[in-house]
Short mmCIF file of N, CA and C in Angstrom, two decimals:
data_model
loop_
_atom_site.label_atom_id
_atom_site.label_comp_id
_atom_site.label_asym_id
_atom_site.label_seq_id
_atom_site.Cartn_x
_atom_site.Cartn_y
_atom_site.Cartn_z
N MET A 1 70.24 113.73 79.65
CA MET A 1 70.78 112.31 79.88
C MET A 1 70.62 111.97 81.38
N ASN A 2 70.08 110.89 81.71
CA ASN A 2 69.99 110.48 83.12
C ASN A 2 71.05 109.54 83.55
N TYR A 3 71.10 109.14 84.78
CA TYR A 3 72.20 108.29 85.41
C TYR A 3 72.23 106.98 84.61
N ALA A 4 71.17 106.38 84.35
CA ALA A 4 71.15 105.06 83.65
C ALA A 4 71.84 105.16 82.25
N GLU A 5 71.56 106.27 81.56
CA GLU A 5 72.24 106.40 80.25
C GLU A 5 73.74 106.57 80.41
N ILE A 6 74.21 107.19 81.34
CA ILE A 6 75.59 107.42 81.68
C ILE A 6 76.21 106.10 81.90
N LEU A 7 75.57 105.35 82.82
CA LEU A 7 76.09 103.92 83.18
C LEU A 7 76.16 103.09 81.96
N ILE A 8 75.14 103.11 81.14
CA ILE A 8 75.04 102.25 79.90
C ILE A 8 76.20 102.71 78.94
N ASN A 9 76.48 104.00 78.82
CA ASN A 9 77.55 104.44 77.93
C ASN A 9 78.99 103.97 78.49
N ILE A 10 79.16 104.07 79.88
CA ILE A 10 80.37 103.60 80.42
C ILE A 10 80.44 102.10 80.14
N ARG A 11 79.49 101.39 80.25
CA ARG A 11 79.55 99.93 80.08
C ARG A 11 79.82 99.56 78.54
N LYS A 12 79.20 100.48 77.61
CA LYS A 12 79.50 100.15 76.24
C LYS A 12 81.05 100.51 75.94
N ILE A 13 81.61 101.46 76.51
CA ILE A 13 83.00 101.72 76.33
C ILE A 13 83.79 100.55 76.83
N SER A 14 83.48 100.18 78.08
CA SER A 14 84.28 99.04 78.76
C SER A 14 84.14 97.78 77.92
N ARG A 15 82.92 97.53 77.38
CA ARG A 15 82.67 96.30 76.55
C ARG A 15 83.53 96.36 75.24
N ALA A 16 83.55 97.57 74.61
CA ALA A 16 84.37 97.67 73.30
C ALA A 16 85.81 97.37 73.61
N VAL A 17 86.41 98.06 74.78
CA VAL A 17 87.77 97.75 75.04
C VAL A 17 88.05 96.29 75.20
N ASN A 18 87.09 95.65 76.08
CA ASN A 18 87.22 94.19 76.45
C ASN A 18 87.26 93.36 75.24
N LEU A 19 86.32 93.58 74.34
CA LEU A 19 86.21 92.88 73.06
C LEU A 19 87.41 92.90 72.23
N GLU A 20 87.98 94.20 72.11
CA GLU A 20 89.15 94.47 71.34
C GLU A 20 90.33 93.68 71.92
N SER A 21 90.48 93.73 73.22
CA SER A 21 91.51 93.06 73.94
C SER A 21 91.44 91.60 73.75
N LYS A 22 90.22 90.99 73.81
CA LYS A 22 90.07 89.46 73.62
C LYS A 22 90.41 89.12 72.23
N ARG A 23 89.88 89.98 71.22
CA ARG A 23 90.23 89.72 69.81
C ARG A 23 91.76 89.75 69.54
N LEU A 24 92.38 90.76 70.05
CA LEU A 24 93.79 90.94 69.91
C LEU A 24 94.53 89.70 70.58
N GLU A 25 94.17 89.39 71.67
CA GLU A 25 94.79 88.13 72.38
C GLU A 25 94.63 86.80 71.62
N LYS A 26 93.40 86.64 71.06
CA LYS A 26 93.13 85.37 70.39
C LYS A 26 93.83 85.38 68.99
N GLU A 27 93.76 86.46 68.28
CA GLU A 27 94.39 86.51 66.93
C GLU A 27 95.88 86.60 66.86
N HIS A 28 96.40 87.28 67.90
CA HIS A 28 97.85 87.70 67.82
C HIS A 28 98.57 87.22 69.06
N GLY A 29 97.89 86.69 70.04
CA GLY A 29 98.62 86.21 71.30
C GLY A 29 99.27 87.28 72.14
N ILE A 30 98.61 88.59 72.06
CA ILE A 30 99.18 89.67 72.78
C ILE A 30 98.01 90.57 73.36
N SER A 31 98.23 91.13 74.58
CA SER A 31 97.23 91.98 75.14
C SER A 31 97.38 93.40 74.65
N ILE A 32 96.48 94.27 74.94
CA ILE A 32 96.54 95.66 74.65
C ILE A 32 97.76 96.32 75.42
N PRO A 33 97.84 96.17 76.71
CA PRO A 33 99.00 96.71 77.46
C PRO A 33 100.35 96.24 76.88
N GLN A 34 100.39 94.98 76.41
CA GLN A 34 101.68 94.44 75.84
C GLN A 34 101.97 95.20 74.52
N LEU A 35 100.87 95.28 73.65
CA LEU A 35 101.01 96.02 72.40
C LEU A 35 101.49 97.42 72.63
N LEU A 36 100.81 97.98 73.62
CA LEU A 36 101.29 99.56 73.87
C LEU A 36 102.72 99.54 74.33
N ALA A 37 103.19 98.56 75.13
CA ALA A 37 104.57 98.54 75.52
C ALA A 37 105.49 98.36 74.21
N LEU A 38 105.18 97.44 73.44
CA LEU A 38 105.96 97.26 72.20
C LEU A 38 105.95 98.49 71.30
N THR A 39 104.78 99.10 71.19
CA THR A 39 104.73 100.25 70.37
C THR A 39 105.63 101.47 70.95
N PHE A 40 105.55 101.56 72.30
CA PHE A 40 106.44 102.55 73.00
C PHE A 40 107.82 102.24 72.57
N LEU A 41 108.33 101.02 72.80
CA LEU A 41 109.73 100.64 72.56
C LEU A 41 110.18 100.91 71.24
N LYS A 42 109.27 100.78 70.25
CA LYS A 42 109.55 101.03 68.81
C LYS A 42 109.81 102.51 68.50
N GLY A 43 109.18 103.31 69.31
CA GLY A 43 109.38 104.80 69.16
C GLY A 43 110.58 105.35 69.91
N GLN A 44 111.27 104.53 70.68
CA GLN A 44 112.42 104.94 71.48
C GLN A 44 113.76 104.82 70.74
N ALA A 45 114.82 105.59 71.08
CA ALA A 45 116.08 105.43 70.61
C ALA A 45 116.61 104.00 70.82
N ASN A 46 117.12 103.48 69.75
CA ASN A 46 117.69 102.01 69.78
C ASN A 46 116.59 101.06 70.22
N TYR A 47 115.24 101.41 70.11
CA TYR A 47 114.20 100.51 70.49
C TYR A 47 114.35 100.07 71.89
N GLN A 48 114.92 100.87 72.85
CA GLN A 48 115.22 100.56 74.22
C GLN A 48 114.58 101.56 75.10
N ALA A 49 114.18 101.08 76.34
CA ALA A 49 113.72 101.94 77.45
C ALA A 49 113.84 101.21 78.80
N SER A 50 113.90 102.09 79.84
CA SER A 50 113.93 101.43 81.22
C SER A 50 112.57 101.01 81.56
N HIS A 51 112.48 100.24 82.55
CA HIS A 51 111.23 99.72 83.16
C HIS A 51 110.42 100.94 83.55
N LYS A 52 111.06 101.86 84.25
CA LYS A 52 110.33 103.17 84.72
C LYS A 52 109.73 103.88 83.44
N ALA A 53 110.49 103.92 82.46
CA ALA A 53 109.98 104.75 81.21
C ALA A 53 108.65 104.02 80.77
N ILE A 54 108.68 102.68 80.65
CA ILE A 54 107.60 101.91 80.24
C ILE A 54 106.42 102.08 81.22
N LYS A 55 106.71 102.07 82.51
CA LYS A 55 105.71 102.18 83.51
C LYS A 55 105.08 103.64 83.42
N ASP A 56 105.83 104.60 83.24
CA ASP A 56 105.29 106.03 83.09
C ASP A 56 104.51 106.21 81.90
N PHE A 57 104.83 105.51 80.83
CA PHE A 57 104.13 105.72 79.56
C PHE A 57 102.72 104.91 79.65
N LEU A 58 102.80 103.80 80.24
CA LEU A 58 101.59 103.05 80.35
C LEU A 58 100.68 103.51 81.44
N LYS A 59 101.22 104.29 82.39
CA LYS A 59 100.53 104.73 83.59
C LYS A 59 99.99 103.61 84.44
N LEU A 60 100.86 102.60 84.66
CA LEU A 60 100.51 101.40 85.46
C LEU A 60 101.57 101.35 86.56
N ASN A 61 101.20 100.56 87.58
CA ASN A 61 102.13 100.44 88.68
C ASN A 61 103.33 99.51 88.24
N ALA A 62 104.33 99.53 89.06
CA ALA A 62 105.60 98.69 88.67
C ALA A 62 105.38 97.22 88.67
N SER A 63 104.52 96.72 89.52
CA SER A 63 104.36 95.33 89.53
C SER A 63 103.49 94.82 88.30
N THR A 64 102.66 95.54 87.78
CA THR A 64 101.95 95.27 86.66
C THR A 64 102.84 95.29 85.43
N VAL A 65 103.68 96.32 85.35
CA VAL A 65 104.53 96.48 84.20
C VAL A 65 105.60 95.32 84.28
N THR A 66 105.98 94.94 85.41
CA THR A 66 106.92 93.79 85.56
C THR A 66 106.27 92.54 84.90
N GLY A 67 104.95 92.32 85.22
CA GLY A 67 104.25 91.22 84.52
C GLY A 67 104.20 91.25 83.12
N ILE A 68 103.89 92.42 82.55
CA ILE A 68 103.87 92.64 81.08
C ILE A 68 105.22 92.37 80.44
N ILE A 69 106.29 92.88 81.04
CA ILE A 69 107.58 92.72 80.57
C ILE A 69 107.97 91.31 80.64
N SER A 70 107.61 90.61 81.65
CA SER A 70 108.10 89.21 81.93
C SER A 70 107.29 88.35 80.74
N ARG A 71 106.01 88.61 80.50
CA ARG A 71 105.24 87.81 79.43
C ARG A 71 105.82 88.10 78.10
N LEU A 72 106.11 89.38 77.87
CA LEU A 72 106.74 89.72 76.48
C LEU A 72 108.10 89.11 76.30
N GLU A 73 108.84 88.88 77.37
CA GLU A 73 110.22 88.34 77.34
C GLU A 73 110.03 86.80 77.11
N LYS A 74 109.07 86.12 77.78
CA LYS A 74 108.90 84.75 77.54
C LYS A 74 108.55 84.45 76.18
N LYS A 75 107.67 85.43 75.45
CA LYS A 75 107.28 85.31 74.10
C LYS A 75 108.38 85.63 73.15
N GLY A 76 109.57 86.02 73.62
CA GLY A 76 110.62 86.50 72.74
C GLY A 76 110.38 87.84 72.03
N MET A 77 109.50 88.65 72.45
CA MET A 77 109.25 89.98 71.81
C MET A 77 110.14 91.06 72.45
N ILE A 78 110.56 90.86 73.58
CA ILE A 78 111.53 91.84 74.05
C ILE A 78 112.73 91.10 74.63
N ALA A 79 113.75 91.78 75.01
CA ALA A 79 114.94 91.17 75.73
C ALA A 79 115.32 92.29 76.78
N LYS A 80 115.89 91.68 77.86
CA LYS A 80 116.41 92.71 78.86
C LYS A 80 118.01 92.59 78.70
N LEU A 81 118.53 93.90 78.57
CA LEU A 81 119.94 94.07 78.42
C LEU A 81 120.52 94.67 79.60
N PRO A 82 121.47 94.18 80.30
CA PRO A 82 122.04 94.94 81.52
C PRO A 82 122.77 96.21 80.96
N ARG A 83 122.56 97.26 81.75
CA ARG A 83 123.29 98.55 81.45
C ARG A 83 124.69 98.20 81.74
N LEU A 84 125.53 98.83 80.85
CA LEU A 84 127.01 98.72 81.01
C LEU A 84 127.61 99.23 82.28
N ASN A 85 127.09 100.42 82.63
CA ASN A 85 127.69 101.18 83.76
C ASN A 85 126.86 100.78 85.09
N ASP A 86 125.78 99.87 85.08
CA ASP A 86 125.20 99.53 86.25
C ASP A 86 124.42 98.17 85.95
N ARG A 87 125.01 97.09 86.25
CA ARG A 87 124.41 95.81 85.94
C ARG A 87 123.13 95.45 86.56
N ARG A 88 122.87 96.27 87.64
CA ARG A 88 121.61 95.97 88.47
C ARG A 88 120.40 96.42 87.69
N VAL A 89 120.59 97.32 86.74
CA VAL A 89 119.47 97.94 85.94
C VAL A 89 119.56 97.39 84.56
N SER A 90 118.46 96.93 83.98
CA SER A 90 118.36 96.36 82.67
C SER A 90 117.62 97.43 81.77
N LEU A 91 117.97 97.43 80.52
CA LEU A 91 117.13 98.18 79.47
C LEU A 91 116.27 97.09 78.81
N ILE A 92 115.08 97.49 78.61
CA ILE A 92 114.22 96.62 77.85
C ILE A 92 114.24 97.00 76.42
N THR A 93 114.55 96.02 75.46
CA THR A 93 114.72 96.28 74.17
C THR A 93 113.77 95.47 73.26
N LEU A 94 113.23 96.04 72.15
CA LEU A 94 112.42 95.38 71.25
C LEU A 94 113.18 94.39 70.44
N THR A 95 112.75 93.19 70.25
CA THR A 95 113.41 92.19 69.46
C THR A 95 112.77 92.16 67.98
N ALA A 96 113.34 91.41 67.16
CA ALA A 96 112.92 91.29 65.75
C ALA A 96 111.45 90.68 65.83
N LYS A 97 111.25 89.77 66.71
CA LYS A 97 109.94 89.05 66.75
C LYS A 97 108.93 90.09 67.29
N GLY A 98 109.37 90.99 68.30
CA GLY A 98 108.40 92.00 68.78
C GLY A 98 108.09 93.01 67.66
N ALA A 99 109.05 93.33 66.84
CA ALA A 99 108.84 94.25 65.68
C ALA A 99 107.83 93.71 64.65
N LYS A 100 108.06 92.39 64.38
CA LYS A 100 107.20 91.61 63.49
C LYS A 100 105.72 91.68 63.84
N ILE A 101 105.56 91.46 65.17
CA ILE A 101 104.13 91.43 65.75
C ILE A 101 103.56 92.85 65.54
N LEU A 102 104.30 93.93 65.77
CA LEU A 102 103.76 95.18 65.51
C LEU A 102 103.31 95.45 64.11
N GLU A 103 103.99 94.76 63.15
CA GLU A 103 103.70 94.94 61.74
C GLU A 103 102.49 94.14 61.43
N SER A 104 102.24 93.04 62.14
CA SER A 104 101.13 92.18 61.73
C SER A 104 99.80 92.51 62.49
N THR A 105 99.83 93.20 63.58
CA THR A 105 98.65 93.50 64.37
C THR A 105 97.83 94.52 63.56
N PRO A 106 96.53 94.42 63.69
CA PRO A 106 95.69 95.46 63.12
C PRO A 106 95.74 96.76 63.75
N TYR A 107 95.12 97.77 63.11
CA TYR A 107 95.15 99.06 63.67
C TYR A 107 94.30 99.00 64.95
N PRO A 108 94.86 99.18 66.11
CA PRO A 108 94.16 99.08 67.30
C PRO A 108 93.06 100.06 67.56
N LEU A 109 92.19 99.70 68.42
CA LEU A 109 90.97 100.52 68.77
C LEU A 109 91.37 102.01 69.21
N HIS A 110 92.59 102.04 69.94
CA HIS A 110 92.92 103.33 70.40
C HIS A 110 93.46 104.21 69.33
N HIS A 111 93.88 103.70 68.24
CA HIS A 111 94.32 104.48 67.09
C HIS A 111 93.14 105.00 66.36
N GLN A 112 92.22 104.16 66.29
CA GLN A 112 90.89 104.63 65.55
C GLN A 112 90.25 105.69 66.26
N ILE A 113 90.28 105.64 67.65
CA ILE A 113 89.75 106.69 68.46
C ILE A 113 90.48 107.98 68.27
N SER A 114 91.81 107.86 68.26
CA SER A 114 92.73 109.00 68.12
C SER A 114 92.32 109.65 66.77
N ASP A 115 92.22 108.91 65.75
CA ASP A 115 92.01 109.53 64.46
C ASP A 115 90.61 110.37 64.55
N LYS A 116 89.61 109.84 65.20
CA LYS A 116 88.34 110.54 65.26
C LYS A 116 88.42 111.74 66.17
N LEU A 117 89.34 111.68 67.16
CA LEU A 117 89.43 112.77 68.14
C LEU A 117 90.17 113.98 67.48
N GLU A 118 91.10 113.66 66.57
CA GLU A 118 91.78 114.66 65.76
C GLU A 118 90.85 115.60 64.99
N SER A 119 89.64 115.10 64.66
CA SER A 119 88.79 115.94 63.93
C SER A 119 87.86 116.86 64.74
N LEU A 120 87.95 116.63 66.04
CA LEU A 120 87.20 117.59 66.95
C LEU A 120 87.77 118.91 67.12
N SER A 121 86.93 119.94 67.44
CA SER A 121 87.42 121.18 67.87
C SER A 121 88.06 121.26 69.12
N LYS A 122 88.83 122.30 69.47
CA LYS A 122 89.53 122.42 70.81
C LYS A 122 88.40 122.36 71.90
N GLU A 123 87.27 123.04 71.53
CA GLU A 123 86.20 123.13 72.66
C GLU A 123 85.62 121.74 72.92
N GLU A 124 85.40 120.92 71.79
CA GLU A 124 84.86 119.63 71.89
C GLU A 124 85.80 118.70 72.74
N LEU A 125 87.17 118.82 72.35
CA LEU A 125 88.14 118.08 73.05
C LEU A 125 88.09 118.41 74.56
N GLN A 126 88.07 119.69 74.86
CA GLN A 126 87.99 120.15 76.30
C GLN A 126 86.79 119.59 76.98
N LYS A 127 85.68 119.55 76.37
CA LYS A 127 84.43 118.98 77.04
C LYS A 127 84.67 117.55 77.27
N LEU A 128 85.23 116.75 76.31
CA LEU A 128 85.38 115.41 76.55
C LEU A 128 86.45 115.15 77.67
N THR A 129 87.51 115.99 77.65
CA THR A 129 88.53 115.85 78.67
C THR A 129 87.97 116.03 80.10
N ASP A 130 87.20 117.08 80.21
CA ASP A 130 86.47 117.40 81.47
C ASP A 130 85.63 116.29 81.82
N ALA A 131 84.82 115.75 80.94
CA ALA A 131 83.89 114.69 81.20
C ALA A 131 84.64 113.41 81.77
N PHE A 132 85.77 113.12 81.07
CA PHE A 132 86.46 111.87 81.50
C PHE A 132 87.19 112.05 82.80
N HIS A 133 87.62 113.30 83.13
CA HIS A 133 88.14 113.59 84.40
C HIS A 133 87.12 113.43 85.49
N ALA A 134 85.82 113.88 85.18
CA ALA A 134 84.76 113.69 86.09
C ALA A 134 84.44 112.24 86.40
N ILE A 135 84.46 111.54 85.32
CA ILE A 135 84.16 110.06 85.41
C ILE A 135 85.32 109.38 86.19
N ASN A 136 86.46 109.64 85.85
CA ASN A 136 87.63 109.15 86.68
C ASN A 136 87.53 109.50 88.17
N ASP A 137 87.15 110.68 88.52
CA ASP A 137 86.94 111.11 89.91
C ASP A 137 85.85 110.30 90.52
N ILE A 138 84.64 110.14 89.84
CA ILE A 138 83.49 109.43 90.33
C ILE A 138 83.93 108.04 90.56
N LEU A 139 84.61 107.34 89.68
CA LEU A 139 84.94 105.89 89.78
C LEU A 139 86.29 105.78 90.52
N ASN A 140 86.84 106.75 90.91
CA ASN A 140 88.13 106.69 91.68
C ASN A 140 89.12 105.85 91.03
N ILE A 141 89.19 106.05 89.67
CA ILE A 141 90.12 105.24 88.80
C ILE A 141 91.58 105.32 89.04
N ASP A 142 92.01 106.56 89.46
CA ASP A 142 93.46 106.70 89.82
C ASP A 142 94.07 105.69 90.77
N THR A 143 93.25 105.12 91.79
CA THR A 143 93.68 104.25 92.76
C THR A 143 93.15 102.83 92.59
N SER A 144 92.24 102.60 91.55
CA SER A 144 91.60 101.31 91.39
C SER A 144 92.64 100.18 91.21
N GLU A 145 93.67 100.40 90.38
CA GLU A 145 94.75 99.37 90.22
C GLU A 145 95.41 99.03 91.44
N GLU A 146 95.84 100.03 92.26
CA GLU A 146 96.43 99.69 93.57
C GLU A 146 95.50 98.98 94.48
N ASN A 147 94.25 99.38 94.49
CA ASN A 147 93.30 98.68 95.37
C ASN A 147 93.04 97.27 94.94
N ALA A 148 93.00 97.07 93.73
CA ALA A 148 92.76 95.69 93.12
C ALA A 148 93.89 94.86 93.55
N GLU A 149 95.06 95.23 93.50
CA GLU A 149 96.36 94.44 94.01
C GLU A 149 96.21 94.14 95.46
N GLU A 150 95.71 95.16 96.24
CA GLU A 150 95.67 94.98 97.72
C GLU A 150 94.64 93.92 98.01
N LEU A 151 93.56 93.78 97.19
CA LEU A 151 92.49 92.79 97.44
C LEU A 151 92.94 91.41 96.96
N SER A 152 93.88 91.27 96.04
CA SER A 152 94.17 89.98 95.58
C SER A 152 95.18 89.23 96.39
#
C-alpha cells in the first residue's frame, strides 16, 4: 500500500462518519456526539452524570461538551439538576424526551463497527489498534480539537 492509498482510506472513513452524522442530524435532529452523550447518560445510575464524566466519556474538551449539553438542554433531551450538597455543581440527567430519541434513532455506525470488531481475533484487533495509534500520532489528533478552538 502506498501513501495515496492510505490517504484515500482515511478520507473514506472521514466521509462515512460525516455522512452518518448528517443523516442522523437530518432525520432525528441530533448529532453523533449528542447521541453518544445521551447513550452515556442512559447507562448511568439514575440516568445522571456530571459534566466531567460526560467530558471524559466523549474524550472532548470542556467547552465542546458545554455546547453539546446546552444544545441537548434546549431540545429538552436533558435537564440540569443542582446537586443538593453543592448548588454550584449540576448533574446532567436524561429526560423522557431524550430517552425517546434514543429509542427512535437507528443503530449508529459506531455500533455496526463494534459488532464487526468483535469478530476479529486479538491479534487483528491489536494490529488495528496499533495502526490507529500511528495515524493519530501522524495527524496529531490528540491536540487537533484544542488547536481548532485556538484558531477560531
